[in-house]
Amino acid sequence: MKLYLFYDDGVCAGLGHYRRVRALAHKLALISSHQNSTECVFCPIGTRKLESMENLHTFCTHIKPEETLGAVVDSYVFGVEHFALLDSIFAHLVCFDDTNRALYPQKSFILNGAPNAHKLYPQHTSHHLLGLGFALCDAVFTPITSVCERISDIFVSFGGSDTQNLSGQILPFIESSALFSPSSQDFAPCTIHLVLGRYYPHTPPTHPNLQCYIDLNPAQMHALMQQCDIAISAGGGTLIELASSLIPTIMLESAPNQHFQITQFADIGAFKHAQNLTQIPKLIESLMPKNTRESAKDTLSTLRIGQELESALRNVFDFNP
């Protein structure tokens, strides 16, 4: 049986869409009673030019519905016609969503793993899989419970593309914080660990206090998080990974679709929301006390990230327990 996964790709899309569908494919492989014969067919929309309805029609003519488990879609490029075509072919259709777009077929399942996602869907039904209980996160992102007296390492990531170059812009603001002030009683050498995505289009920054990493896989990302005391991140899938790892985090919006998730994590209280770069130094300073970071980890440890997903997927794809 084949599972088709359609997702936005390329410089403008970054890596978040691919990572979400890959994580879902892995989850389905673990719980599927057909796992020995399941084949995941990854369909990057930009690479295959599937945003063209003509090309998508041609692609779909080679699909045998009776030989498929269904399809998963994570795309802002696809419109009503694209989703309608897939809905006519696949018995099961799961659509990732972040902002309650009114374009999904009635019988499809809508997946939004942001905290309190139900607030976005006033008319939600049993076909809506909403909230942190349905969030996807690679199993490698396990809790990091240790808390150091001082912040000595900062994890920074702005996704797979970072076309705004927040990675470069943020460095002087981090270094203007009390962490880098010799007059501070908490002063100690501090290292910024900057993760650049595969599609990062700018010249990687350099600085004595900076270490850069490019296109890390999930295991490498988590290994780096284990070295760090706090994080600064955009509001996409990395937030779920940081929450699962119990890393106190400052969030900075890099795309409009991240706004809801950022505000909801801020309401939980474990993560801090930077409205702009100028707020970064004060927010770093607010995380310097050890007890503040301990409290953040305690709050994050209560979140039930992804714990409702397995039973939901069994229901969607008609898997037996």
Coordinates of C-alpha atoms in Angstrom, one line a residue:
M1 CA 0.0 0.0 0.0
K2 CA 1.2 3.5 -0.8
L3 CA 0.9 6.7 1.2
Y4 CA 1.3 9.9 -0.9
L5 CA 2.7 12.9 0.8
F6 CA 2.4 16.3 -0.9
Y7 CA 4.3 19.3 0.5
D8 CA 5.7 22.7 -0.3
D9 CA 9.4 22.7 -0.9
G10 CA 12.2 25.1 -1.9
V11 CA 13.7 28.3 -0.7
C12 CA 10.4 30.1 -0.1
A13 CA 8.9 27.1 1.7
G14 CA 11.8 26.1 3.9
L15 CA 11.9 22.6 5.5
G16 CA 9.0 22.7 7.9
H17 CA 6.5 21.2 5.5
Y18 CA 8.8 18.3 4.7
R19 CA 9.6 17.6 8.3
R20 CA 6.0 17.5 9.3
V21 CA 4.9 15.0 6.5
R22 CA 8.1 13.0 7.2
A23 CA 7.2 12.8 10.9
L24 CA 3.7 11.8 10.1
A25 CA 4.8 9.1 7.6
H26 CA 7.1 7.7 10.3
K27 CA 4.3 7.7 12.8
L28 CA 2.0 5.8 10.4
A29 CA 4.7 3.3 9.6
L30 CA 5.0 2.5 13.3
I31 CA 1.3 2.0 13.9
S32 CA 0.1 0.6 10.6
S33 CA -0.8 -3.1 10.5
H34 CA 0.5 -2.9 6.9
Q35 CA 3.8 -1.5 7.9
N36 CA 5.9 -4.2 6.1
S37 CA 4.3 -3.3 2.8
T38 CA 3.7 0.4 3.2
E39 CA 5.5 2.6 0.7
C40 CA 5.7 6.4 1.3
V41 CA 5.7 8.4 -1.9
F42 CA 7.1 11.9 -1.1
C43 CA 5.8 14.5 -3.6
P44 CA 7.6 17.9 -3.3
I45 CA 5.2 20.2 -5.0
G46 CA 7.7 22.8 -6.3
T47 CA 10.2 20.2 -7.5
R48 CA 7.5 18.2 -9.4
K49 CA 5.7 21.4 -10.5
L50 CA 2.5 20.0 -9.1
E51 CA 1.1 23.5 -8.4
S52 CA 0.0 23.3 -12.1
M53 CA -3.4 21.6 -12.2
E54 CA -2.5 20.0 -15.5
N55 CA 0.6 18.5 -14.0
L56 CA -1.2 17.3 -10.9
H57 CA -3.9 15.7 -13.1
T58 CA -1.2 13.9 -15.1
F59 CA 0.5 12.8 -11.9
C60 CA -2.7 11.4 -10.4
T61 CA -3.5 9.4 -13.5
H62 CA -0.8 7.0 -12.5
I63 CA -2.2 6.5 -9.0
K64 CA -4.3 3.4 -8.3
P65 CA -6.6 4.3 -5.4
E66 CA -7.2 0.7 -4.4
E67 CA -3.4 0.4 -3.7
T68 CA -3.1 3.5 -1.5
L69 CA -3.6 4.2 2.2
G70 CA -4.4 7.8 1.4
A71 CA -2.7 11.1 1.1
V72 CA -1.3 13.8 3.3
V73 CA -1.0 17.4 2.2
D74 CA 1.0 20.2 3.8
S75 CA 0.8 23.1 1.4
Y76 CA 0.0 26.8 1.0
V77 CA 0.5 26.5 -2.7
F78 CA -2.4 24.2 -3.3
G79 CA -5.9 25.7 -3.7
V80 CA -9.4 24.5 -3.6
E81 CA -9.1 22.7 -7.0
H82 CA -6.0 20.9 -5.9
F83 CA -7.6 19.6 -2.7
A84 CA -10.8 18.7 -4.6
L85 CA -8.8 16.6 -7.1
L86 CA -7.0 14.7 -4.3
D87 CA -10.2 14.2 -2.4
S88 CA -11.7 12.5 -5.5
I89 CA -8.9 10.0 -5.7
F90 CA -7.9 9.1 -2.1
A91 CA -10.2 7.5 0.4
H92 CA -8.3 9.2 3.3
L93 CA -7.0 12.7 3.1
V94 CA -5.2 14.5 5.9
C95 CA -4.4 18.2 5.5
F96 CA -2.0 20.2 7.7
D97 CA -3.3 23.6 8.5
D98 CA -2.1 26.6 10.6
T99 CA -4.7 29.3 10.0
N100 CA -8.1 27.7 9.3
R101 CA -8.2 28.2 5.6
A102 CA -11.6 27.5 4.1
L103 CA -10.5 25.3 1.2
Y104 CA -10.4 21.7 2.5
P105 CA -12.9 19.0 1.3
Q106 CA -15.6 18.2 3.7
K107 CA -14.6 14.6 4.4
S108 CA -10.8 15.4 4.8
F109 CA -9.2 15.5 8.2
I110 CA -7.6 18.8 9.4
L111 CA -4.5 18.6 11.5
N112 CA -3.3 21.6 13.6
G113 CA -1.0 20.7 16.5
A114 CA -0.6 24.3 17.9
P115 CA -1.5 24.9 21.5
N116 CA -5.3 25.7 21.9
A117 CA -5.8 25.2 18.1
H118 CA -9.5 24.7 18.7
K119 CA -9.8 28.5 19.2
L120 CA -9.1 28.9 15.4
Y121 CA -12.0 26.6 14.5
P122 CA -15.3 27.7 16.0
Q123 CA -17.2 25.0 14.0
H124 CA -14.7 22.2 14.5
T125 CA -15.9 18.6 14.2
S126 CA -14.5 15.1 14.8
H127 CA -12.6 15.6 11.5
H128 CA -10.5 18.3 13.2
L129 CA -7.4 17.0 15.1
L130 CA -6.5 20.1 17.1
G131 CA -4.1 21.0 19.8
L132 CA -0.7 19.9 21.3
G133 CA -2.1 16.4 21.8
F134 CA -1.9 16.0 18.0
A135 CA 1.4 17.8 17.5
L136 CA 4.1 16.0 15.5
C137 CA 7.6 15.7 16.8
D138 CA 10.5 13.4 16.0
A139 CA 11.0 10.9 18.9
V140 CA 14.6 12.0 19.2
F141 CA 13.5 15.2 21.0
T142 CA 13.4 13.9 24.5
P143 CA 13.3 16.0 27.7
I144 CA 16.5 17.7 28.8
T145 CA 15.9 18.3 32.5
S146 CA 19.3 19.6 33.7
V147 CA 19.5 23.4 34.6
C148 CA 22.9 25.1 34.9
E149 CA 23.5 28.0 37.3
R150 CA 24.4 30.3 34.4
I151 CA 23.5 30.6 30.7
S152 CA 26.6 29.7 28.8
D153 CA 25.2 28.4 25.5
I154 CA 22.3 29.7 23.4
F155 CA 20.6 27.7 20.6
V156 CA 19.4 29.9 17.7
S157 CA 17.4 28.8 14.6
F158 CA 15.1 30.5 12.1
G159 CA 14.1 27.5 9.9
G160 CA 15.1 26.1 6.6
S161 CA 15.4 29.3 4.6
D162 CA 15.3 32.5 6.8
T163 CA 15.0 34.8 3.8
Q164 CA 14.7 37.8 6.1
N165 CA 18.2 36.9 7.5
L166 CA 17.0 37.1 11.1
S167 CA 20.0 34.8 11.8
G168 CA 22.4 37.6 10.9
Q169 CA 20.3 40.5 12.3
I170 CA 19.8 39.1 15.7
L171 CA 23.5 38.6 16.7
P172 CA 24.2 42.2 17.8
F173 CA 21.0 42.2 19.9
I174 CA 22.0 39.0 21.7
E175 CA 25.5 40.4 22.3
S176 CA 24.0 43.6 23.8
S177 CA 22.3 41.6 26.5
A178 CA 23.7 41.3 30.0
L179 CA 25.1 37.9 29.2
F180 CA 27.9 39.6 27.3
S181 CA 28.4 42.5 29.8
P182 CA 31.7 42.2 31.8
S183 CA 30.1 44.4 34.5
S184 CA 27.4 41.8 35.2
Q185 CA 27.9 39.6 38.2
D186 CA 26.6 36.7 36.0
F187 CA 29.2 37.3 33.3
A188 CA 30.8 34.2 31.8
P189 CA 31.9 33.3 28.4
C190 CA 28.8 32.6 26.3
T191 CA 28.5 30.8 22.9
I192 CA 25.8 31.3 20.3
H193 CA 25.0 28.1 18.4
L194 CA 23.4 29.2 15.2
V195 CA 21.6 26.6 13.0
L196 CA 21.2 27.6 9.4
G197 CA 18.8 25.7 7.2
R198 CA 19.4 24.0 3.9
Y199 CA 18.0 27.0 1.9
Y200 CA 19.7 29.8 3.8
P201 CA 20.4 32.3 1.0
H202 CA 22.8 34.6 2.7
T203 CA 26.5 34.5 3.6
P204 CA 26.8 32.8 7.0
P205 CA 27.8 35.2 9.7
T206 CA 31.0 35.0 11.6
H207 CA 32.0 36.1 15.1
P208 CA 34.3 35.0 17.9
N209 CA 31.3 34.0 20.1
L210 CA 29.5 32.2 17.3
Q211 CA 29.4 28.6 16.0
C212 CA 27.4 28.0 12.9
Y213 CA 25.8 24.7 11.8
I214 CA 24.1 24.0 8.4
D215 CA 21.2 21.7 7.6
L216 CA 21.3 19.5 10.8
N217 CA 19.1 16.4 10.9
P218 CA 16.8 15.9 13.9
A219 CA 19.3 13.8 15.9
Q220 CA 22.0 16.5 15.4
M221 CA 19.5 19.2 16.4
H222 CA 18.6 17.5 19.6
A223 CA 22.3 16.8 20.4
L224 CA 23.0 20.5 20.0
M225 CA 20.0 21.5 22.2
Q226 CA 21.4 19.3 24.9
Q227 CA 24.4 21.6 25.1
C228 CA 22.3 24.8 25.4
D229 CA 20.6 26.6 28.3
I230 CA 18.1 28.6 26.3
A231 CA 16.9 29.0 22.7
I232 CA 15.8 31.7 20.3
S233 CA 13.6 30.4 17.5
A234 CA 11.1 31.2 14.9
G235 CA 7.5 30.0 15.4
G236 CA 7.3 26.9 13.3
G237 CA 8.0 23.2 14.0
T238 CA 11.2 23.9 15.9
L239 CA 9.0 25.3 18.7
I240 CA 7.4 21.8 19.2
E241 CA 10.9 20.3 19.2
L242 CA 12.1 22.8 21.8
A243 CA 9.0 22.3 23.9
S244 CA 9.5 18.5 23.8
S245 CA 13.1 19.0 24.9
L246 CA 12.1 21.4 27.7
I247 CA 14.3 24.3 26.5
P248 CA 13.2 27.8 27.7
T249 CA 12.8 29.7 24.5
I250 CA 12.4 33.2 23.1
M251 CA 10.1 33.2 20.0
L252 CA 10.4 35.6 17.1
E253 CA 7.8 35.5 14.3
S254 CA 9.4 35.0 10.9
A255 CA 6.1 34.3 8.9
P256 CA 2.5 35.3 9.4
N257 CA 1.3 31.7 9.8
Q258 CA 3.4 31.4 13.0
H259 CA 1.6 34.1 14.8
F260 CA -1.1 31.9 16.4
Q261 CA 1.2 29.2 17.7
I262 CA 3.6 31.8 19.1
T263 CA 0.8 33.7 21.0
Q264 CA -0.5 30.4 22.4
F265 CA 2.9 29.2 23.6
A266 CA 3.4 32.7 25.2
D267 CA 0.1 32.2 27.1
I268 CA 1.2 28.9 28.5
G269 CA 4.0 30.9 30.1
A270 CA 7.1 28.7 29.4
F271 CA 8.2 30.6 26.3
K272 CA 8.6 34.3 25.8
H273 CA 7.4 36.3 22.8
A274 CA 9.7 38.9 21.2
Q275 CA 7.6 41.3 19.2
N276 CA 10.8 42.6 17.5
L277 CA 14.6 42.3 17.7
T278 CA 14.9 45.2 20.1
Q279 CA 13.2 43.1 22.8
I280 CA 15.7 40.3 22.6
P281 CA 18.3 41.7 25.2
K282 CA 15.7 42.2 28.0
L283 CA 14.1 38.8 27.3
I284 CA 17.4 37.1 27.6
E285 CA 18.0 38.9 30.8
S286 CA 14.7 37.6 32.1
L287 CA 15.8 34.0 31.6
M288 CA 19.2 34.4 33.4
P289 CA 17.9 33.4 36.9
K290 CA 18.2 29.7 37.3
N291 CA 14.8 29.4 39.0
T292 CA 13.1 31.1 36.0
R293 CA 14.5 28.4 33.7
E294 CA 13.6 25.7 36.2
S295 CA 10.0 27.0 36.2
A296 CA 9.8 27.0 32.4
K297 CA 11.0 23.4 32.2
D298 CA 8.4 22.4 34.9
T299 CA 5.7 24.0 32.8
L300 CA 6.8 22.4 29.6
S301 CA 7.0 19.0 31.2
T302 CA 3.2 19.1 31.8
L303 CA 2.4 19.4 28.1
R304 CA 1.0 16.2 26.5
I305 CA 2.6 16.7 23.1
G306 CA 1.4 14.2 20.5
Q307 CA -0.2 11.9 23.0
E308 CA -3.6 11.8 21.2
L309 CA -2.1 11.4 17.7
E310 CA -1.7 7.6 17.5
S311 CA -5.4 6.8 18.3
A312 CA -6.5 9.5 15.9
L313 CA -4.5 8.2 13.0
R314 CA -5.8 4.7 13.6
N315 CA -9.3 6.1 13.2
V316 CA -8.4 8.2 10.1
F317 CA -6.8 5.3 8.2
D318 CA -9.0 2.5 9.6
F319 CA -6.1 0.7 11.3
N320 CA -6.9 -2.0 13.8
P321 CA -5.4 -1.6 17.3

